[in-house]
Amino acid sequence: MDRQRGEAPFRSLLSVQAWRALDINVRAIEIYITERREEEKSNATINRELELLRRALRLAHDRQLLPSIPKVRVLSENNTRQGFFERPDLEAVVAALPDYLRDFTRFAYLAGC
């Protein structure tokens, strides 16, 4: 993973609010979600950021630094990737491959790889 890209969600969490762990509650999380949506961030992006927050809260709780963990809801993601290869495209590629790769390629296609 690209180091900058991997750190981006964490920077987003830190830059939007100067949160203290004890101040994070459901209302604060909902405000964060609203602000990120106003910045036109996708639900998938917001969910990755919230995953980091959820993990940080869990670690703090496990170390008895937080008395409880607020519920962090997961947003629906409707960004399923589509249209990479249709069946005729696959068969055109398979026809150009050496014999030893044809079955493997068909298997990968059917497995969704």
mmCIF file of N, CA and C in Angstrom:
data_model
loop_
_atom_site.group_PDB
_atom_site.id
_atom_site.type_symbol
_atom_site.label_atom_id
_atom_site.label_comp_id
_atom_site.label_asym_id
_atom_site.label_seq_id
_atom_site.Cartn_x
_atom_site.Cartn_y
_atom_site.Cartn_z
ATOM 1 N N MET A 1 0.836 -1.172 0.000
ATOM 2 C CA MET A 1 0.000 0.000 0.000
ATOM 3 C C MET A 1 0.883 1.239 0.000
ATOM 4 N N ASP A 2 0.451 2.250 -0.729
ATOM 5 C CA ASP A 2 1.142 3.524 -0.765
ATOM 6 C C ASP A 2 1.102 4.146 0.632
ATOM 7 N N ARG A 3 2.252 4.510 1.162
ATOM 8 C CA ARG A 3 2.326 5.035 2.526
ATOM 9 C C ARG A 3 1.444 6.263 2.701
ATOM 10 N N GLN A 4 1.489 7.206 1.758
ATOM 11 C CA GLN A 4 0.673 8.405 1.896
ATOM 12 C C GLN A 4 -0.811 8.069 1.878
ATOM 13 N N ARG A 5 -1.213 7.208 0.973
ATOM 14 C CA ARG A 5 -2.620 6.850 0.877
ATOM 15 C C ARG A 5 -3.076 6.129 2.145
ATOM 16 N N GLY A 6 -2.235 5.262 2.686
ATOM 17 C CA GLY A 6 -2.583 4.530 3.894
ATOM 18 C C GLY A 6 -2.727 5.425 5.109
ATOM 19 N N GLU A 7 -2.038 6.539 5.137
ATOM 20 C CA GLU A 7 -2.102 7.456 6.264
ATOM 21 C C GLU A 7 -3.196 8.503 6.104
ATOM 22 N N ALA A 8 -3.741 8.656 4.919
ATOM 23 C CA ALA A 8 -4.723 9.707 4.651
ATOM 24 C C ALA A 8 -5.948 9.644 5.557
ATOM 25 N N PRO A 9 -6.574 8.478 5.767
ATOM 26 C CA PRO A 9 -7.744 8.465 6.644
ATOM 27 C C PRO A 9 -7.424 8.915 8.060
ATOM 28 N N PHE A 10 -6.256 8.535 8.560
ATOM 29 C CA PHE A 10 -5.874 8.923 9.913
ATOM 30 C C PHE A 10 -5.680 10.433 10.001
ATOM 31 N N ARG A 11 -5.029 11.013 8.992
ATOM 32 C CA ARG A 11 -4.851 12.467 8.972
ATOM 33 C C ARG A 11 -6.197 13.169 8.922
ATOM 34 N N SER A 12 -7.155 12.627 8.175
ATOM 35 C CA SER A 12 -8.483 13.224 8.088
ATOM 36 C C SER A 12 -9.146 13.254 9.455
ATOM 37 N N LEU A 13 -9.047 12.167 10.178
ATOM 38 C CA LEU A 13 -9.641 12.123 11.510
ATOM 39 C C LEU A 13 -9.018 13.158 12.433
ATOM 40 N N LEU A 14 -7.715 13.290 12.374
ATOM 41 C CA LEU A 14 -7.027 14.219 13.268
ATOM 42 C C LEU A 14 -7.250 15.673 12.884
ATOM 43 N N SER A 15 -7.350 15.943 11.587
ATOM 44 C CA SER A 15 -7.427 17.333 11.158
ATOM 45 C C SER A 15 -8.819 17.927 11.318
ATOM 46 N N VAL A 16 -9.851 17.104 11.282
ATOM 47 C CA VAL A 16 -11.207 17.633 11.357
ATOM 48 C C VAL A 16 -11.550 18.063 12.773
ATOM 49 N N GLN A 17 -11.154 17.303 13.745
ATOM 50 C CA GLN A 17 -11.491 17.603 15.127
ATOM 51 C C GLN A 17 -10.277 17.322 16.012
ATOM 52 N N ALA A 18 -10.097 18.157 16.995
ATOM 53 C CA ALA A 18 -9.068 17.874 18.002
ATOM 54 C C ALA A 18 -9.787 17.151 19.140
ATOM 55 N N TRP A 19 -10.032 15.878 18.935
ATOM 56 C CA TRP A 19 -10.807 15.085 19.887
ATOM 57 C C TRP A 19 -9.944 14.546 21.006
ATOM 58 N N ARG A 20 -10.534 14.554 22.187
ATOM 59 C CA ARG A 20 -9.991 13.775 23.294
ATOM 60 C C ARG A 20 -10.818 12.500 23.320
ATOM 61 N N ALA A 21 -10.208 11.385 23.599
ATOM 62 C CA ALA A 21 -10.918 10.103 23.554
ATOM 63 C C ALA A 21 -12.170 10.114 24.433
ATOM 64 N N LEU A 22 -12.099 10.740 25.587
ATOM 65 C CA LEU A 22 -13.250 10.770 26.490
ATOM 66 C C LEU A 22 -14.404 11.605 25.946
ATOM 67 N N ASP A 23 -14.113 12.494 25.002
ATOM 68 C CA ASP A 23 -15.154 13.350 24.426
ATOM 69 C C ASP A 23 -15.852 12.715 23.230
ATOM 70 N N ILE A 24 -15.352 11.592 22.768
ATOM 71 C CA ILE A 24 -15.935 10.960 21.587
ATOM 72 C C ILE A 24 -17.165 10.168 22.010
ATOM 73 N N ASN A 25 -18.301 10.584 21.455
ATOM 74 C CA ASN A 25 -19.552 9.883 21.710
ATOM 75 C C ASN A 25 -20.299 9.749 20.384
ATOM 76 N N VAL A 26 -21.468 9.143 20.425
ATOM 77 C CA VAL A 26 -22.229 8.910 19.194
ATOM 78 C C VAL A 26 -22.519 10.228 18.484
ATOM 79 N N ARG A 27 -22.870 11.258 19.238
ATOM 80 C CA ARG A 27 -23.180 12.560 18.625
ATOM 81 C C ARG A 27 -21.957 13.135 17.910
ATOM 82 N N ALA A 28 -20.794 13.074 18.526
ATOM 83 C CA ALA A 28 -19.568 13.586 17.904
ATOM 84 C C ALA A 28 -19.254 12.819 16.623
ATOM 85 N N ILE A 29 -19.474 11.518 16.640
ATOM 86 C CA ILE A 29 -19.216 10.701 15.450
ATOM 87 C C ILE A 29 -20.185 11.068 14.335
ATOM 88 N N GLU A 30 -21.451 11.290 14.679
ATOM 89 C CA GLU A 30 -22.445 11.685 13.672
ATOM 90 C C GLU A 30 -22.100 13.049 13.069
ATOM 91 N N ILE A 31 -21.617 13.963 13.884
ATOM 92 C CA ILE A 31 -21.186 15.271 13.377
ATOM 93 C C ILE A 31 -20.021 15.088 12.409
ATOM 94 N N TYR A 32 -19.087 14.229 12.767
ATOM 95 C CA TYR A 32 -17.945 13.947 11.891
ATOM 96 C C TYR A 32 -18.426 13.400 10.552
ATOM 97 N N ILE A 33 -19.358 12.449 10.593
ATOM 98 C CA ILE A 33 -19.892 11.866 9.357
ATOM 99 C C ILE A 33 -20.541 12.947 8.504
ATOM 100 N N THR A 34 -21.331 13.803 9.120
ATOM 101 C CA THR A 34 -21.998 14.890 8.393
ATOM 102 C C THR A 34 -20.980 15.818 7.745
ATOM 103 N N GLU A 35 -19.947 16.183 8.482
ATOM 104 C CA GLU A 35 -18.913 17.071 7.934
ATOM 105 C C GLU A 35 -18.190 16.427 6.755
ATOM 106 N N ARG A 36 -17.866 15.150 6.857
ATOM 107 C CA ARG A 36 -17.168 14.461 5.758
ATOM 108 C C ARG A 36 -18.066 14.351 4.535
ATOM 109 N N ARG A 37 -19.368 14.138 4.750
ATOM 110 C CA ARG A 37 -20.299 14.091 3.616
ATOM 111 C C ARG A 37 -20.414 15.462 2.954
ATOM 112 N N GLU A 38 -20.393 16.522 3.754
ATOM 113 C CA GLU A 38 -20.427 17.878 3.195
ATOM 114 C C GLU A 38 -19.187 18.152 2.354
ATOM 115 N N GLU A 39 -18.096 17.475 2.660
ATOM 116 C CA GLU A 39 -16.867 17.569 1.868
ATOM 117 C C GLU A 39 -16.906 16.617 0.674
ATOM 118 N N GLU A 40 -18.070 15.993 0.467
ATOM 119 C CA GLU A 40 -18.322 15.082 -0.659
ATOM 120 C C GLU A 40 -17.421 13.850 -0.645
ATOM 121 N N LYS A 41 -17.126 13.361 0.539
ATOM 122 C CA LYS A 41 -16.378 12.109 0.660
ATOM 123 C C LYS A 41 -17.353 10.949 0.526
ATOM 124 N N SER A 42 -16.905 9.863 -0.078
ATOM 125 C CA SER A 42 -17.770 8.698 -0.273
ATOM 126 C C SER A 42 -17.971 7.963 1.050
ATOM 127 N N ASN A 43 -19.058 7.189 1.104
ATOM 128 C CA ASN A 43 -19.296 6.372 2.296
ATOM 129 C C ASN A 43 -18.142 5.411 2.541
ATOM 130 N N ALA A 44 -17.556 4.887 1.467
ATOM 131 C CA ALA A 44 -16.424 3.963 1.614
ATOM 132 C C ALA A 44 -15.245 4.662 2.289
ATOM 133 N N THR A 45 -14.953 5.883 1.877
ATOM 134 C CA THR A 45 -13.858 6.648 2.485
ATOM 135 C C THR A 45 -14.145 6.916 3.954
ATOM 136 N N ILE A 46 -15.365 7.345 4.239
ATOM 137 C CA ILE A 46 -15.742 7.635 5.625
ATOM 138 C C ILE A 46 -15.669 6.365 6.465
ATOM 139 N N ASN A 47 -16.126 5.249 5.912
ATOM 140 C CA ASN A 47 -16.058 3.980 6.648
ATOM 141 C C ASN A 47 -14.630 3.593 6.982
ATOM 142 N N ARG A 48 -13.684 3.801 6.055
ATOM 143 C CA ARG A 48 -12.287 3.467 6.349
ATOM 144 C C ARG A 48 -11.779 4.346 7.493
ATOM 145 N N GLU A 49 -12.159 5.613 7.490
ATOM 146 C CA GLU A 49 -11.746 6.504 8.572
ATOM 147 C C GLU A 49 -12.357 6.054 9.900
ATOM 148 N N LEU A 50 -13.635 5.691 9.859
ATOM 149 C CA LEU A 50 -14.309 5.254 11.077
ATOM 150 C C LEU A 50 -13.756 3.926 11.590
ATOM 151 N N GLU A 51 -13.275 3.078 10.692
ATOM 152 C CA GLU A 51 -12.624 1.831 11.123
ATOM 153 C C GLU A 51 -11.410 2.138 11.991
ATOM 154 N N LEU A 52 -10.638 3.133 11.583
ATOM 155 C CA LEU A 52 -9.468 3.530 12.379
ATOM 156 C C LEU A 52 -9.889 4.061 13.744
ATOM 157 N N LEU A 53 -10.927 4.887 13.739
ATOM 158 C CA LEU A 53 -11.419 5.434 15.000
ATOM 159 C C LEU A 53 -11.918 4.310 15.910
ATOM 160 N N ARG A 54 -12.698 3.404 15.343
ATOM 161 C CA ARG A 54 -13.240 2.280 16.113
ATOM 162 C C ARG A 54 -12.103 1.449 16.729
ATOM 163 N N ARG A 55 -11.067 1.212 15.941
ATOM 164 C CA ARG A 55 -9.922 0.424 16.428
ATOM 165 C C ARG A 55 -9.187 1.161 17.547
ATOM 166 N N ALA A 56 -8.985 2.461 17.374
ATOM 167 C CA ALA A 56 -8.301 3.249 18.404
ATOM 168 C C ALA A 56 -9.102 3.238 19.707
ATOM 169 N N LEU A 57 -10.423 3.377 19.594
ATOM 170 C CA LEU A 57 -11.267 3.352 20.788
ATOM 171 C C LEU A 57 -11.217 1.980 21.465
ATOM 172 N N ARG A 58 -11.228 0.924 20.664
ATOM 173 C CA ARG A 58 -11.168 -0.437 21.213
ATOM 174 C C ARG A 58 -9.836 -0.652 21.957
ATOM 175 N N LEU A 59 -8.741 -0.196 21.367
ATOM 176 C CA LEU A 59 -7.437 -0.349 22.029
ATOM 177 C C LEU A 59 -7.393 0.420 23.348
ATOM 178 N N ALA A 60 -7.931 1.637 23.343
ATOM 179 C CA ALA A 60 -7.956 2.433 24.574
ATOM 180 C C ALA A 60 -8.814 1.746 25.637
ATOM 181 N N HIS A 61 -9.936 1.203 25.233
ATOM 182 C CA HIS A 61 -10.815 0.498 26.173
ATOM 183 C C HIS A 61 -10.136 -0.758 26.718
ATOM 184 N N ASP A 62 -9.486 -1.512 25.839
ATOM 185 C CA ASP A 62 -8.787 -2.729 26.263
ATOM 186 C C ASP A 62 -7.688 -2.426 27.275
ATOM 187 N N ARG A 63 -7.114 -1.250 27.189
ATOM 188 C CA ARG A 63 -6.056 -0.843 28.124
ATOM 189 C C ARG A 63 -6.626 -0.080 29.324
ATOM 190 N N GLN A 64 -7.941 -0.132 29.450
ATOM 191 C CA GLN A 64 -8.673 0.501 30.549
ATOM 192 C C GLN A 64 -8.457 2.007 30.611
ATOM 193 N N LEU A 65 -8.286 2.619 29.444
ATOM 194 C CA LEU A 65 -8.155 4.071 29.367
ATOM 195 C C LEU A 65 -9.498 4.736 29.087
ATOM 196 N N LEU A 66 -10.465 3.949 28.625
ATOM 197 C CA LEU A 66 -11.826 4.428 28.374
ATOM 198 C C LEU A 66 -12.805 3.522 29.105
ATOM 199 N N PRO A 67 -13.810 4.112 29.750
ATOM 200 C CA PRO A 67 -14.778 3.277 30.460
ATOM 201 C C PRO A 67 -15.731 2.530 29.521
ATOM 202 N N SER A 68 -15.983 3.102 28.352
ATOM 203 C CA SER A 68 -16.886 2.460 27.392
ATOM 204 C C SER A 68 -16.521 2.909 25.982
ATOM 205 N N ILE A 69 -17.098 2.214 25.021
ATOM 206 C CA ILE A 69 -16.832 2.523 23.617
ATOM 207 C C ILE A 69 -18.138 2.947 22.963
ATOM 208 N N PRO A 70 -18.170 4.137 22.353
ATOM 209 C CA PRO A 70 -19.403 4.535 21.672
ATOM 210 C C PRO A 70 -19.629 3.695 20.419
ATOM 211 N N LYS A 71 -20.879 3.526 20.077
ATOM 212 C CA LYS A 71 -21.240 2.778 18.870
ATOM 213 C C LYS A 71 -20.828 3.602 17.658
ATOM 214 N N VAL A 72 -20.087 2.985 16.764
ATOM 215 C CA VAL A 72 -19.677 3.632 15.517
ATOM 216 C C VAL A 72 -20.396 2.897 14.400
ATOM 217 N N ARG A 73 -21.383 3.552 13.801
ATOM 218 C CA ARG A 73 -22.165 2.870 12.769
ATOM 219 C C ARG A 73 -21.386 2.775 11.465
ATOM 220 N N VAL A 74 -21.760 1.792 10.675
ATOM 221 C CA VAL A 74 -21.142 1.579 9.370
ATOM 222 C C VAL A 74 -22.103 2.102 8.313
ATOM 223 N N LEU A 75 -21.596 2.912 7.412
ATOM 224 C CA LEU A 75 -22.417 3.458 6.335
ATOM 225 C C LEU A 75 -22.528 2.442 5.208
ATOM 226 N N SER A 76 -23.645 2.474 4.505
ATOM 227 C CA SER A 76 -23.801 1.550 3.376
ATOM 228 C C SER A 76 -22.887 1.986 2.242
ATOM 229 N N GLU A 77 -22.334 1.009 1.580
ATOM 230 C CA GLU A 77 -21.440 1.273 0.451
ATOM 231 C C GLU A 77 -22.051 0.657 -0.799
ATOM 232 N N ASN A 78 -22.353 1.493 -1.767
ATOM 233 C CA ASN A 78 -22.946 1.019 -3.015
ATOM 234 C C ASN A 78 -22.005 1.276 -4.180
ATOM 235 N N ASN A 79 -20.757 0.990 -3.962
ATOM 236 C CA ASN A 79 -19.763 1.260 -4.999
ATOM 237 C C ASN A 79 -19.135 -0.034 -5.511
ATOM 238 N N THR A 80 -19.969 -1.044 -5.705
ATOM 239 C CA THR A 80 -19.472 -2.325 -6.191
ATOM 240 C C THR A 80 -18.840 -2.140 -7.559
ATOM 241 N N ARG A 81 -17.674 -2.670 -7.712
ATOM 242 C CA ARG A 81 -16.988 -2.564 -9.000
ATOM 243 C C ARG A 81 -17.697 -3.427 -10.027
ATOM 244 N N GLN A 82 -17.850 -2.879 -11.212
ATOM 245 C CA GLN A 82 -18.547 -3.594 -12.277
ATOM 246 C C GLN A 82 -17.828 -3.383 -13.589
ATOM 247 N N GLY A 83 -18.119 -4.296 -14.515
ATOM 248 C CA GLY A 83 -17.706 -4.090 -15.890
ATOM 249 C C GLY A 83 -16.240 -4.244 -16.191
ATOM 250 N N PHE A 84 -15.510 -4.940 -15.348
ATOM 251 C CA PHE A 84 -14.104 -5.122 -15.657
ATOM 252 C C PHE A 84 -13.938 -5.984 -16.899
ATOM 253 N N PHE A 85 -14.622 -7.100 -16.919
ATOM 254 C CA PHE A 85 -14.541 -8.025 -18.049
ATOM 255 C C PHE A 85 -15.904 -8.662 -18.247
ATOM 256 N N GLU A 86 -16.433 -8.542 -19.426
ATOM 257 C CA GLU A 86 -17.628 -9.295 -19.778
ATOM 258 C C GLU A 86 -17.158 -10.614 -20.368
ATOM 259 N N ARG A 87 -18.052 -11.569 -20.448
ATOM 260 C CA ARG A 87 -17.671 -12.904 -20.920
ATOM 261 C C ARG A 87 -16.999 -12.886 -22.300
ATOM 262 N N PRO A 88 -17.534 -12.149 -23.295
ATOM 263 C CA PRO A 88 -16.858 -12.131 -24.605
ATOM 264 C C PRO A 88 -15.435 -11.560 -24.531
ATOM 265 N N ASP A 89 -15.233 -10.571 -23.671
ATOM 266 C CA ASP A 89 -13.886 -10.010 -23.492
ATOM 267 C C ASP A 89 -12.944 -11.066 -22.917
ATOM 268 N N LEU A 90 -13.451 -11.808 -21.939
ATOM 269 C CA LEU A 90 -12.649 -12.872 -21.341
ATOM 270 C C LEU A 90 -12.234 -13.891 -22.394
ATOM 271 N N GLU A 91 -13.187 -14.326 -23.196
ATOM 272 C CA GLU A 91 -12.879 -15.355 -24.192
ATOM 273 C C GLU A 91 -11.872 -14.848 -25.223
ATOM 274 N N ALA A 92 -11.920 -13.565 -25.546
ATOM 275 C CA ALA A 92 -10.936 -13.000 -26.476
ATOM 276 C C ALA A 92 -9.537 -13.050 -25.865
ATOM 277 N N VAL A 93 -9.444 -12.749 -24.585
ATOM 278 C CA VAL A 93 -8.153 -12.807 -23.900
ATOM 279 C C VAL A 93 -7.675 -14.255 -23.806
ATOM 280 N N VAL A 94 -8.572 -15.151 -23.414
ATOM 281 C CA VAL A 94 -8.215 -16.568 -23.273
ATOM 282 C C VAL A 94 -7.697 -17.126 -24.588
ATOM 283 N N ALA A 95 -8.315 -16.742 -25.692
ATOM 284 C CA ALA A 95 -7.890 -17.239 -27.004
ATOM 285 C C ALA A 95 -6.455 -16.833 -27.319
ATOM 286 N N ALA A 96 -6.015 -15.704 -26.779
ATOM 287 C CA ALA A 96 -4.660 -15.219 -27.050
ATOM 288 C C ALA A 96 -3.624 -15.783 -26.069
ATOM 289 N N LEU A 97 -4.072 -16.492 -25.050
ATOM 290 C CA LEU A 97 -3.157 -17.019 -24.030
ATOM 291 C C LEU A 97 -2.599 -18.381 -24.421
ATOM 292 N N PRO A 98 -1.441 -18.721 -23.864
ATOM 293 C CA PRO A 98 -0.933 -20.085 -24.048
ATOM 294 C C PRO A 98 -1.881 -21.072 -23.346
ATOM 295 N N ASP A 99 -1.882 -22.304 -23.818
ATOM 296 C CA ASP A 99 -2.790 -23.324 -23.278
ATOM 297 C C ASP A 99 -2.715 -23.453 -21.759
ATOM 298 N N TYR A 100 -1.513 -23.402 -21.203
ATOM 299 C CA TYR A 100 -1.366 -23.651 -19.768
ATOM 300 C C TYR A 100 -1.992 -22.554 -18.895
ATOM 301 N N LEU A 101 -2.319 -21.400 -19.466
ATOM 302 C CA LEU A 101 -2.932 -20.323 -18.689
ATOM 303 C C LEU A 101 -4.444 -20.210 -18.885
ATOM 304 N N ARG A 102 -4.999 -20.908 -19.836
ATOM 305 C CA ARG A 102 -6.417 -20.733 -20.170
ATOM 306 C C ARG A 102 -7.349 -21.161 -19.033
ATOM 307 N N ASP A 103 -7.163 -22.356 -18.522
ATOM 308 C CA ASP A 103 -8.039 -22.812 -17.432
ATOM 309 C C ASP A 103 -7.886 -21.932 -16.189
ATOM 310 N N PHE A 104 -6.662 -21.579 -15.886
ATOM 311 C CA PHE A 104 -6.406 -20.715 -14.732
ATOM 312 C C PHE A 104 -7.127 -19.374 -14.889
ATOM 313 N N THR A 105 -7.068 -18.796 -16.080
ATOM 314 C CA THR A 105 -7.697 -17.504 -16.334
ATOM 315 C C THR A 105 -9.213 -17.608 -16.222
ATOM 316 N N ARG A 106 -9.785 -18.656 -16.763
ATOM 317 C CA ARG A 106 -11.240 -18.851 -16.641
ATOM 318 C C ARG A 106 -11.639 -19.028 -15.168
ATOM 319 N N PHE A 107 -10.848 -19.794 -14.438
ATOM 320 C CA PHE A 107 -11.132 -19.980 -13.014
ATOM 321 C C PHE A 107 -11.087 -18.635 -12.279
ATOM 322 N N ALA A 108 -10.054 -17.850 -12.541
ATOM 323 C CA ALA A 108 -9.923 -16.541 -11.884
ATOM 324 C C ALA A 108 -11.121 -15.655 -12.212
ATOM 325 N N TYR A 109 -11.571 -15.677 -13.437
ATOM 326 C CA TYR A 109 -12.737 -14.890 -13.848
ATOM 327 C C TYR A 109 -13.975 -15.337 -13.068
ATOM 328 N N LEU A 110 -14.214 -16.643 -13.020
ATOM 329 C CA LEU A 110 -15.396 -17.173 -12.337
ATOM 330 C C LEU A 110 -15.332 -16.951 -10.822
ATOM 331 N N ALA A 111 -14.121 -16.898 -10.286
ATOM 332 C CA ALA A 111 -13.943 -16.669 -8.848
ATOM 333 C C ALA A 111 -14.025 -15.187 -8.487
ATOM 334 N N GLY A 112 -14.111 -14.333 -9.498
ATOM 335 C CA GLY A 112 -14.224 -12.899 -9.233
ATOM 336 C C GLY A 112 -12.909 -12.200 -8.989
ATOM 337 N N CYS A 113 -11.826 -12.817 -9.411
ATOM 338 C CA CYS A 113 -10.500 -12.218 -9.202
ATOM 339 C C CYS A 113 -10.198 -11.166 -10.246
#
